[in-house]
């Protein structure tokens, strides 16, 4: 089986296994596919729900929410007094997110924040049980630095597009981390001079989170690739 066939096979296999979407998630997915909107997709959506369950999540923060697809998967897992904070620079996207969460009876578990996510997080105290980073790739490391002190011990920081999306080059990333990456390296680390900007943004993020005390990171190779970092203490 060719590499891309394995990826598609695993994506549809994981989607079929569940967790089950509801009719609102199905409608959001249909919109994303019709518009070519860069959403996480159902296999990753199901995993985000499971990450929320594993961490008994009550509070979730998203950097870049689009029209609310990933936030909806989180919101279903939260207790009635829980909260997912959606952030979005595009007001029209955020309005659609509000409508979709309302349609699913979940809007009272959501805060809808229009504006820059990294500025928004400064206004929240935390703690957050789960964080999803899915804004501009060049700003992922900055997003992590802004939120890391607000992640609950035992909490999770997930970041989308660590394998693909836009001009992200997974081959360059794999070679770089097989060489040891950057910020752990006493001698300045592996060479990333040939990487494009988006790829370097992901490399920078992964270096930052891997070097962060108390965080352990692994790769969830579904969708466009999600890094999952667990705050161990
Ligand atoms: C990949 S989409 C998010 C998709 C969403 N997480 C999902 O799977 O349903 C990225 C979104 O982040 C928004 N965005 C980019 N930079 C942002 C920032 N600094 N603050 C808030 N939103 C941002 C974009 O407008 C876009 O809608």
Coordinates of N, CA and C and ligand atoms in Angstrom, one line a residue, residues 37-40 64-66 68-70 87-90 115-117 132 134-136 139, ligand 1:
X37 N -12.5 23.9 3.9 CA -12.0 24.6 5.1 C -11.0 23.7 5.9
X38 N -9.9 24.2 6.4 CA -8.9 23.3 7.1 C -9.3 22.9 8.5
X39 N -10.3 22.1 8.6 CA -10.7 21.6 10.0 C -9.9 20.3 10.4
X40 N -10.1 19.9 11.6 CA -9.2 18.7 12.0 C -9.7 17.4 11.5
X64 N -7.5 29.5 17.7 CA -7.9 29.3 16.3 C -9.1 28.3 16.2
X65 N -10.3 28.8 16.1 CA -11.5 27.9 16.2 C -12.2 27.7 15.0
X66 N -12.0 28.6 14.0 CA -12.8 28.5 12.7 C -14.3 28.6 13.1
X68 N -15.9 26.3 14.6 CA -16.3 25.6 15.8 C -16.2 24.1 15.8
X69 N -15.7 23.5 14.7 CA -15.8 22.0 14.6 C -15.0 21.3 15.8
X70 N -13.7 21.7 16.0 CA -13.0 21.0 17.1 C -13.6 21.4 18.4
X87 N -11.5 31.0 20.1 CA -10.9 32.3 19.7 C -10.8 32.3 18.2
X88 N -11.1 33.4 17.6 CA -11.1 33.5 16.2 C -11.0 34.9 15.7
X89 N -10.1 35.2 14.7 CA -9.9 36.5 14.2 C -11.0 36.9 13.2
X90 N -11.6 35.9 12.6 CA -12.7 36.1 11.6 C -14.1 36.1 12.3
X115 N -10.9 37.9 18.1 CA -9.7 38.6 18.2 C -8.5 37.7 18.2
X116 N -7.3 38.2 18.5 CA -6.1 37.4 18.5 C -6.1 36.5 19.7
X117 N -5.9 35.2 19.4 CA -6.0 34.2 20.5 C -4.9 34.4 21.5
X132 N -5.9 23.4 22.6 CA -5.6 23.0 21.2 C -5.0 24.3 20.5
X134 N -4.1 25.8 16.9 CA -4.5 25.6 15.5 C -4.6 26.9 14.8
X135 N -3.7 27.9 15.2 CA -3.7 29.2 14.6 C -2.6 29.3 13.5
X136 N -2.0 30.5 13.3 CA -0.9 30.6 12.4 C 0.3 29.7 12.9
X139 N 3.3 31.0 14.7 CA 3.1 31.6 16.1 C 2.7 30.5 17.1
Ligands
LIG1 C1 -7.2 25.6 10.9 S1 -8.4 26.7 11.3 C2 -9.1 26.1 12.8 C3 -10.0 24.9 12.7 C4 -10.6 24.4 13.9 N1 -9.6 24.2 15.0 C5 -11.3 23.1 13.6 O1 -10.6 22.1 13.4 O2 -12.5 23.2 13.6 C6 -7.5 28.1 11.8 C7 -8.3 29.3 12.2 O3 -7.5 30.1 13.1 C8 -7.8 31.4 12.8 N2 -6.7 32.2 13.3 C9 -5.5 32.3 12.7 N3 -4.7 33.0 13.5 C10 -5.4 33.4 14.6 C11 -5.1 34.1 15.8 N4 -3.9 34.6 16.0 N5 -6.1 34.3 16.7 C12 -7.3 33.7 16.5 N6 -7.6 33.0 15.4 C13 -6.7 32.8 14.5 C14 -8.1 31.5 11.3 O4 -8.9 32.6 11.0 C15 -8.8 30.1 11.1 O5 -10.2 30.2 11.1

